Amino acid sequence: MHPASPPPDRSGLDALLRNRPFLALWTGQLLAQVADKIFYVLLIILLKTGDYRPWPVSWQHSENSMLSAVMIAYTVPAIVFGSVAGIVVDRFSKKQMLVACNVIRAGLIVALPFLPKAFVVLLTMTFLISTVTQFFAPAEQAAIPLAVGREGLMSANALFASSTMGGIIVGMTIGEPLFSWVKHSFGADSQEFMLGGLYLISAGLIYAMRIKESHVGSSGKNVHPWQDLKEGLRYLKHNHLVSNAMVQLTILYSVFAALQVLAIALSGKIGLKETQFGFLLAAAGIGMVFGAAFLGHWGHRMHHKPLPLIGFLMMGFVLAMFAFTRQLWVGFGLSALFGFGASLINGPMQALIQEKTPESMRGKVFGLENNAINIALSLPLALTGPLTDAVSNAVGDDDLGLRIVLLSLGFLVSVMGMAAWKHTRKVLQDVL
C-alpha cells in the first residue's frame, strides 16, 4: 500500500530530501553500496598480502587463477540466487530483510581474521557474502514505494540509480587508501572490522526507517519456491506493461556494462591515465544526478513523452561522438550527457514496475529483474574487450579499432532503443 501521495509541487527532490523514511533508506543503501565495492577491493588486498594458502596446490604461483576463482565466487550468486532471493523477500518484512542482510554481512566479514588463512576459506566466505547481498537488492527496490508517494517514484528511482553509480565509484576509489590508513593506524585485521562497521551503520540507518507494510508473507510457512517462481514468471508473461519495462532496463544496464570496459581505453584518448577511467564514469553519475533532478521537478509534465526512446537515442549519440573525442572537457560533458540519457530510461521504467506491481509480488518481480540484468551484464563485460582487441588487430590500429567499436555500439544502441520503443509504445506511452 502506498502512503498518501504528495501534491505535485512536492514530488521533486526537495520533497524526497524532507522525507525521513526515504532518507533513511537512501543513505543506508548508499553506505551499503560503498561497503560492497570496498569489500571487492579487500578481496584483492587479502589475496596479495593476506598469505592465503592456495588450493589446489598447483596454484602456488598462480595469483591470476586465484583472483579469477574469487571473482567467480563473487558473481555467480547474482545469477543463481537472484530469483530465489525475490521469492524469500516477499515472505518477510522488507525492512527486516535489509537490516538482516547488513548484519549478516558484517558478521561474516568480521569473522575473516579468526578463520584459517586458507584460500578455500576465503572462497567460501566470498560466496556466502555475495549470496546474502542478492537478498538486499530486491528488498531495497520493494521498499522504495513504501517510503515515497506515487508521484515521488520517478525521481526516487533516478536518485537511487545515480547514487548507486556514485557508490561504486567512491568505493573503488577510496578502498585501497582507506584500508592502508586503517591498517597503519590500528594494526592488522582492523580493515575487516572497519568494513563490518560500515555495514552495521547501514543497518542502523535502515532500522530507523518507519514504513508501513500491508503485506508480509507467511515467513516461511507453506513455502513452495518453484510455484512462487512460476507465479512470478506467469505474472510477467501476462503483464506486458511490467515485462516490457524490464526489457528496456536490461538493455540499459547492458550498455552501461559495455561503457565500463570501453572507458578504460577511452580515458587514455582524452588525456587521462587509463587507470583513471573512474573519473569518466563519475561524470556519467553526475549526469544521472541532473537527470534525477530533471525528472523530480519536471517529470510530471512529461507525460506521454517517449522518455526511454529519447534516452536511448541520447546514449547512442554520445557513444558515436566518443569515437571522435580527444579533449578532456568534451569527454566529461559527453559522459554526463550519457548519464542524463540513462536516467530518462531508468527512472520512468523502474517507477512503472514499482507502481504497477502489487506489493505481494514485488520481491518475485525484482528478483527476476535483478537476475535478468546480471545475466545481461555478463555478455558485454565478457565480449566488449575481446571484440575491441579483435577489431583493432584486424585494422592494425588501436585507435581506429576503438573508434569502429564505439560507432558500431552507438548505432546498435540507437536501433535497439527504437526497436524496443516500437515494440512497447502501445503498452507504455499511455502511462508514462
PDB file of C-alpha atoms in Angstrom, residues 15-212:
ATOM      1  CA  ALA A  15      10.223  16.599  -1.071  1.00  0.00           C
ATOM      2  CA  LEU A  16      12.384  13.450  -1.107  1.00  0.00           C
ATOM      3  CA  LEU A  17      15.103  15.089   0.952  1.00  0.00           C
ATOM      4  CA  ARG A  18      12.488  16.057   3.565  1.00  0.00           C
ATOM      5  CA  ASN A  19      11.071  12.525   3.601  1.00  0.00           C
ATOM      6  CA  ARG A  20      12.697  10.855   6.636  1.00  0.00           C
ATOM      7  CA  PRO A  21      11.839   7.241   5.717  1.00  0.00           C
ATOM      8  CA  PHE A  22      13.261   7.786   2.236  1.00  0.00           C
ATOM      9  CA  LEU A  23      16.385   9.472   3.611  1.00  0.00           C
ATOM     10  CA  ALA A  24      16.990   6.551   5.980  1.00  0.00           C
ATOM     11  CA  LEU A  25      16.583   4.037   3.144  1.00  0.00           C
ATOM     12  CA  TRP A  26      18.634   6.044   0.660  1.00  0.00           C
ATOM     13  CA  THR A  27      21.586   6.799   2.959  1.00  0.00           C
ATOM     14  CA  GLY A  28      21.558   3.245   4.298  1.00  0.00           C
ATOM     15  CA  GLN A  29      21.674   1.659   0.840  1.00  0.00           C
ATOM     16  CA  LEU A  30      24.289   4.165  -0.336  1.00  0.00           C
ATOM     17  CA  LEU A  31      26.564   3.219   2.549  1.00  0.00           C
ATOM     18  CA  ALA A  32      25.944  -0.467   1.797  1.00  0.00           C
ATOM     19  CA  GLN A  33      26.821   0.123  -1.877  1.00  0.00           C
ATOM     20  CA  VAL A  34      30.112   1.755  -0.883  1.00  0.00           C
ATOM     21  CA  ALA A  35      30.817  -1.117   1.526  1.00  0.00           C
ATOM     22  CA  ASP A  36      30.128  -3.673  -1.237  1.00  0.00           C
ATOM     23  CA  LYS A  37      32.763  -2.139  -3.501  1.00  0.00           C
ATOM     24  CA  ILE A  38      35.239  -1.703  -0.648  1.00  0.00           C
ATOM     25  CA  PHE A  39      34.765  -5.418   0.072  1.00  0.00           C
ATOM     26  CA  TYR A  40      35.676  -6.094  -3.560  1.00  0.00           C
ATOM     27  CA  VAL A  41      38.913  -4.142  -3.021  1.00  0.00           C
ATOM     28  CA  LEU A  42      39.518  -6.017   0.244  1.00  0.00           C
ATOM     29  CA  LEU A  43      39.381  -9.354  -1.584  1.00  0.00           C
ATOM     30  CA  ILE A  44      42.201  -8.265  -3.881  1.00  0.00           C
ATOM     31  CA  ILE A  45      44.248  -6.961  -0.948  1.00  0.00           C
ATOM     32  CA  LEU A  46      43.782 -10.178   1.008  1.00  0.00           C
ATOM     33  CA  LEU A  47      44.849 -12.279  -1.966  1.00  0.00           C
ATOM     34  CA  LYS A  48      48.014 -10.254  -2.483  1.00  0.00           C
ATOM     35  CA  THR A  49      49.024  -9.620   1.144  1.00  0.00           C
ATOM     36  CA  GLY A  50      46.978 -11.987   3.284  1.00  0.00           C
ATOM     37  CA  ASP A  51      49.205 -15.050   2.903  1.00  0.00           C
ATOM     38  CA  TYR A  52      46.244 -17.240   1.966  1.00  0.00           C
ATOM     39  CA  ARG A  53      47.417 -20.735   1.160  1.00  0.00           C
ATOM     40  CA  PRO A  54      46.433 -21.696  -2.393  1.00  0.00           C
ATOM     41  CA  TRP A  55      44.106 -24.569  -3.151  1.00  0.00           C
ATOM     42  CA  PRO A  56      44.666 -26.654  -5.140  1.00  0.00           C
ATOM     43  CA  VAL A  57      48.421 -26.708  -4.533  1.00  0.00           C
ATOM     44  CA  SER A  58      49.058 -26.367  -8.282  1.00  0.00           C
ATOM     45  CA  TRP A  59      48.001 -22.690  -7.904  1.00  0.00           C
ATOM     46  CA  GLN A  60      51.062 -21.978  -5.754  1.00  0.00           C
ATOM     47  CA  HIS A  61      52.305 -19.306  -8.179  1.00  0.00           C
ATOM     48  CA  SER A  62      49.036 -18.508  -9.956  1.00  0.00           C
ATOM     49  CA  GLU A  63      47.685 -15.284  -8.482  1.00  0.00           C
ATOM     50  CA  ASN A  64      45.561 -14.662 -11.567  1.00  0.00           C
ATOM     51  CA  SER A  65      43.886 -18.056 -11.253  1.00  0.00           C
ATOM     52  CA  MET A  66      43.111 -17.418  -7.583  1.00  0.00           C
ATOM     53  CA  LEU A  67      41.769 -13.961  -8.396  1.00  0.00           C
ATOM     54  CA  SER A  68      39.568 -15.365 -11.171  1.00  0.00           C
ATOM     55  CA  ALA A  69      38.207 -18.012  -8.803  1.00  0.00           C
ATOM     56  CA  VAL A  70      37.330 -15.359  -6.211  1.00  0.00           C
ATOM     57  CA  MET A  71      35.633 -13.184  -8.858  1.00  0.00           C
ATOM     58  CA  ILE A  72      33.570 -16.186  -9.968  1.00  0.00           C
ATOM     59  CA  ALA A  73      32.557 -16.850  -6.354  1.00  0.00           C
ATOM     60  CA  TYR A  74      31.630 -13.163  -6.100  1.00  0.00           C
ATOM     61  CA  THR A  75      29.491 -13.026  -9.260  1.00  0.00           C
ATOM     62  CA  VAL A  76      27.862 -16.484  -9.546  1.00  0.00           C
ATOM     63  CA  PRO A  77      25.347 -15.917  -6.689  1.00  0.00           C
ATOM     64  CA  ALA A  78      23.905 -12.953  -8.614  1.00  0.00           C
ATOM     65  CA  ILE A  79      22.885 -15.319 -11.413  1.00  0.00           C
ATOM     66  CA  VAL A  80      21.993 -18.386  -9.352  1.00  0.00           C
ATOM     67  CA  PHE A  81      20.109 -16.824  -6.431  1.00  0.00           C
ATOM     68  CA  GLY A  82      18.581 -13.668  -7.934  1.00  0.00           C
ATOM     69  CA  SER A  83      15.118 -15.139  -8.475  1.00  0.00           C
ATOM     70  CA  VAL A  84      15.156 -17.200  -5.262  1.00  0.00           C
ATOM     71  CA  ALA A  85      16.019 -14.075  -3.282  1.00  0.00           C
ATOM     72  CA  GLY A  86      12.950 -12.313  -4.640  1.00  0.00           C
ATOM     73  CA  ILE A  87      10.716 -15.176  -3.530  1.00  0.00           C
ATOM     74  CA  VAL A  88      12.112 -15.032   0.019  1.00  0.00           C
ATOM     75  CA  VAL A  89      11.812 -11.231   0.160  1.00  0.00           C
ATOM     76  CA  ASP A  90       8.060 -11.453  -0.483  1.00  0.00           C
ATOM     77  CA  ARG A  91       7.641 -13.563   2.668  1.00  0.00           C
ATOM     78  CA  PHE A  92       9.333 -11.207   5.109  1.00  0.00           C
ATOM     79  CA  SER A  93       9.316  -7.577   6.141  1.00  0.00           C
ATOM     80  CA  LYS A  94      11.411  -5.578   3.663  1.00  0.00           C
ATOM     81  CA  LYS A  95      12.896  -3.502   6.468  1.00  0.00           C
ATOM     82  CA  GLN A  96      13.835  -6.585   8.492  1.00  0.00           C
ATOM     83  CA  MET A  97      15.342  -8.202   5.406  1.00  0.00           C
ATOM     84  CA  LEU A  98      17.531  -5.159   4.677  1.00  0.00           C
ATOM     85  CA  VAL A  99      18.734  -4.928   8.278  1.00  0.00           C
ATOM     86  CA  ALA A 100      19.392  -8.678   8.472  1.00  0.00           C
ATOM     87  CA  CYS A 101      21.424  -8.685   5.237  1.00  0.00           C
ATOM     88  CA  ASN A 102      23.705  -5.947   6.552  1.00  0.00           C
ATOM     89  CA  VAL A 103      24.141  -7.569   9.967  1.00  0.00           C
ATOM     90  CA  ILE A 104      24.949 -10.971   8.435  1.00  0.00           C
ATOM     91  CA  ARG A 105      27.469  -9.469   6.009  1.00  0.00           C
ATOM     92  CA  ALA A 106      29.109  -7.575   8.862  1.00  0.00           C
ATOM     93  CA  GLY A 107      29.365 -10.770  10.924  1.00  0.00           C
ATOM     94  CA  LEU A 108      30.896 -12.774   8.060  1.00  0.00           C
ATOM     95  CA  ILE A 109      33.494 -10.119   7.284  1.00  0.00           C
ATOM     96  CA  VAL A 110      34.466  -9.609  10.931  1.00  0.00           C
ATOM     97  CA  ALA A 111      34.897 -13.395  11.237  1.00  0.00           C
ATOM     98  CA  LEU A 112      37.558 -13.499   8.491  1.00  0.00           C
ATOM     99  CA  PRO A 113      40.578 -12.692  10.740  1.00  0.00           C
ATOM    100  CA  PHE A 114      39.654 -15.544  13.078  1.00  0.00           C
ATOM    101  CA  LEU A 115      39.413 -18.216  10.346  1.00  0.00           C
ATOM    102  CA  PRO A 116      42.259 -20.284   8.854  1.00  0.00           C
ATOM    103  CA  LYS A 117      44.318 -18.471   6.220  1.00  0.00           C
ATOM    104  CA  ALA A 118      43.340 -20.930   3.510  1.00  0.00           C
ATOM    105  CA  PHE A 119      42.216 -19.899   0.047  1.00  0.00           C
ATOM    106  CA  VAL A 120      39.241 -22.252   0.151  1.00  0.00           C
ATOM    107  CA  VAL A 121      38.026 -20.402   3.280  1.00  0.00           C
ATOM    108  CA  LEU A 122      38.262 -17.026   1.517  1.00  0.00           C
ATOM    109  CA  LEU A 123      36.473 -18.508  -1.485  1.00  0.00           C
ATOM    110  CA  THR A 124      33.658 -19.859   0.702  1.00  0.00           C
ATOM    111  CA  MET A 125      33.234 -16.605   2.638  1.00  0.00           C
ATOM    112  CA  THR A 126      33.160 -14.608  -0.603  1.00  0.00           C
ATOM    113  CA  PHE A 127      30.416 -16.865  -1.953  1.00  0.00           C
ATOM    114  CA  LEU A 128      28.369 -16.548   1.267  1.00  0.00           C
ATOM    115  CA  ILE A 129      28.698 -12.754   1.474  1.00  0.00           C
ATOM    116  CA  SER A 130      27.759 -12.341  -2.190  1.00  0.00           C
ATOM    117  CA  THR A 131      24.781 -14.675  -1.711  1.00  0.00           C
ATOM    118  CA  VAL A 132      23.460 -12.577   1.189  1.00  0.00           C
ATOM    119  CA  THR A 133      23.890  -9.466  -0.980  1.00  0.00           C
ATOM    120  CA  GLN A 134      21.424 -10.878  -3.520  1.00  0.00           C
ATOM    121  CA  PHE A 135      18.621 -10.606  -0.945  1.00  0.00           C
ATOM    122  CA  PHE A 136      19.392  -6.937  -0.309  1.00  0.00           C
ATOM    123  CA  ALA A 137      18.701  -5.679  -3.845  1.00  0.00           C
ATOM    124  CA  PRO A 138      15.071  -6.868  -4.326  1.00  0.00           C
ATOM    125  CA  ALA A 139      14.199  -5.883  -0.744  1.00  0.00           C
ATOM    126  CA  GLU A 140      15.579  -2.395  -1.398  1.00  0.00           C
ATOM    127  CA  GLN A 141      13.605  -1.978  -4.639  1.00  0.00           C
ATOM    128  CA  ALA A 142      10.429  -3.263  -2.976  1.00  0.00           C
ATOM    129  CA  ALA A 143      10.888  -0.832  -0.063  1.00  0.00           C
ATOM    130  CA  ILE A 144      11.113   2.324  -2.202  1.00  0.00           C
ATOM    131  CA  PRO A 145       7.345   2.520  -2.936  1.00  0.00           C
ATOM    132  CA  LEU A 146       6.695   2.100   0.796  1.00  0.00           C
ATOM    133  CA  ALA A 147       8.859   5.117   1.620  1.00  0.00           C
ATOM    134  CA  VAL A 148       7.679   7.592  -1.040  1.00  0.00           C
ATOM    135  CA  GLY A 149       4.387   8.630  -2.569  1.00  0.00           C
ATOM    136  CA  ARG A 150       3.309   7.689  -6.068  1.00  0.00           C
ATOM    137  CA  GLU A 151       4.493  10.982  -7.602  1.00  0.00           C
ATOM    138  CA  GLY A 152       7.880  10.561  -5.950  1.00  0.00           C
ATOM    139  CA  LEU A 153       8.694   7.191  -7.512  1.00  0.00           C
ATOM    140  CA  MET A 154      10.275   8.510 -10.701  1.00  0.00           C
ATOM    141  CA  SER A 155      12.657  10.952  -9.017  1.00  0.00           C
ATOM    142  CA  ALA A 156      13.381   8.481  -6.192  1.00  0.00           C
ATOM    143  CA  ASN A 157      14.483   5.795  -8.653  1.00  0.00           C
ATOM    144  CA  ALA A 158      16.567   8.252 -10.653  1.00  0.00           C
ATOM    145  CA  LEU A 159      18.280   9.345  -7.432  1.00  0.00           C
ATOM    146  CA  PHE A 160      18.852   5.730  -6.385  1.00  0.00           C
ATOM    147  CA  ALA A 161      20.390   4.922  -9.775  1.00  0.00           C
ATOM    148  CA  SER A 162      22.767   7.892  -9.664  1.00  0.00           C
ATOM    149  CA  SER A 163      23.783   7.207  -6.066  1.00  0.00           C
ATOM    150  CA  THR A 164      24.372   3.552  -6.929  1.00  0.00           C
ATOM    151  CA  MET A 165      26.922   4.561  -9.551  1.00  0.00           C
ATOM    152  CA  GLY A 166      28.359   7.088  -7.107  1.00  0.00           C
ATOM    153  CA  GLY A 167      28.715   4.347  -4.501  1.00  0.00           C
ATOM    154  CA  ILE A 168      30.575   2.144  -6.973  1.00  0.00           C
ATOM    155  CA  ILE A 169      32.995   4.920  -7.903  1.00  0.00           C
ATOM    156  CA  VAL A 170      33.579   6.063  -4.320  1.00  0.00           C
ATOM    157  CA  GLY A 171      34.047   2.518  -3.037  1.00  0.00           C
ATOM    158  CA  MET A 172      36.548   1.625  -5.761  1.00  0.00           C
ATOM    159  CA  THR A 173      38.404   4.926  -5.306  1.00  0.00           C
ATOM    160  CA  ILE A 174      38.750   5.115  -1.512  1.00  0.00           C
ATOM    161  CA  GLY A 175      39.038   1.375  -0.818  1.00  0.00           C
ATOM    162  CA  GLU A 176      42.817   0.927  -1.019  1.00  0.00           C
ATOM    163  CA  PRO A 177      43.807   4.258   0.635  1.00  0.00           C
ATOM    164  CA  LEU A 178      41.252   3.719   3.398  1.00  0.00           C
ATOM    165  CA  PHE A 179      42.485   0.201   4.134  1.00  0.00           C
ATOM    166  CA  SER A 180      46.111   1.385   4.153  1.00  0.00           C
ATOM    167  CA  TRP A 181      45.312   4.151   6.645  1.00  0.00           C
ATOM    168  CA  VAL A 182      43.243   1.896   8.905  1.00  0.00           C
ATOM    169  CA  LYS A 183      45.865  -0.844   8.930  1.00  0.00           C
ATOM    170  CA  HIS A 184      48.668   1.652   9.628  1.00  0.00           C
ATOM    171  CA  SER A 185      46.688   3.377  12.391  1.00  0.00           C
ATOM    172  CA  PHE A 186      45.050   0.418  14.123  1.00  0.00           C
ATOM    173  CA  GLY A 187      47.105  -2.607  13.140  1.00  0.00           C
ATOM    174  CA  ALA A 188      46.482  -5.888  11.339  1.00  0.00           C
ATOM    175  CA  ASP A 189      42.909  -7.163  10.876  1.00  0.00           C
ATOM    176  CA  SER A 190      41.471  -3.706  11.582  1.00  0.00           C
ATOM    177  CA  GLN A 191      40.370  -3.392   7.942  1.00  0.00           C
ATOM    178  CA  GLU A 192      37.823  -6.197   8.350  1.00  0.00           C
ATOM    179  CA  PHE A 193      36.411  -4.560  11.494  1.00  0.00           C
ATOM    180  CA  MET A 194      36.168  -1.198   9.717  1.00  0.00           C
ATOM    181  CA  LEU A 195      34.270  -2.719   6.791  1.00  0.00           C
ATOM    182  CA  GLY A 196      31.963  -4.652   9.122  1.00  0.00           C
ATOM    183  CA  GLY A 197      31.286  -1.374  10.923  1.00  0.00           C
ATOM    184  CA  LEU A 198      30.114   0.241   7.670  1.00  0.00           C
ATOM    185  CA  TYR A 199      27.526  -2.500   7.190  1.00  0.00           C
ATOM    186  CA  LEU A 200      26.361  -2.117  10.802  1.00  0.00           C
ATOM    187  CA  ILE A 201      25.948   1.654  10.389  1.00  0.00           C
ATOM    188  CA  SER A 202      23.925   0.997   7.230  1.00  0.00           C
ATOM    189  CA  ALA A 203      21.773  -1.467   9.200  1.00  0.00           C
ATOM    190  CA  GLY A 204      21.205   1.154  11.906  1.00  0.00           C
ATOM    191  CA  LEU A 205      20.119   3.792   9.377  1.00  0.00           C
ATOM    192  CA  ILE A 206      17.641   1.433   7.734  1.00  0.00           C
ATOM    193  CA  TYR A 207      16.372   0.251  11.124  1.00  0.00           C
ATOM    194  CA  ALA A 208      15.410   3.880  11.825  1.00  0.00           C
ATOM    195  CA  MET A 209      13.202   3.893   8.712  1.00  0.00           C
ATOM    196  CA  ARG A 210       9.493   3.943   9.548  1.00  0.00           C
ATOM    197  CA  ILE A 211       7.324   2.409   6.853  1.00  0.00           C
ATOM    198  CA  LYS A 212       4.028   0.550   6.835  1.00  0.00           C
TER     199      LYS A 212
END
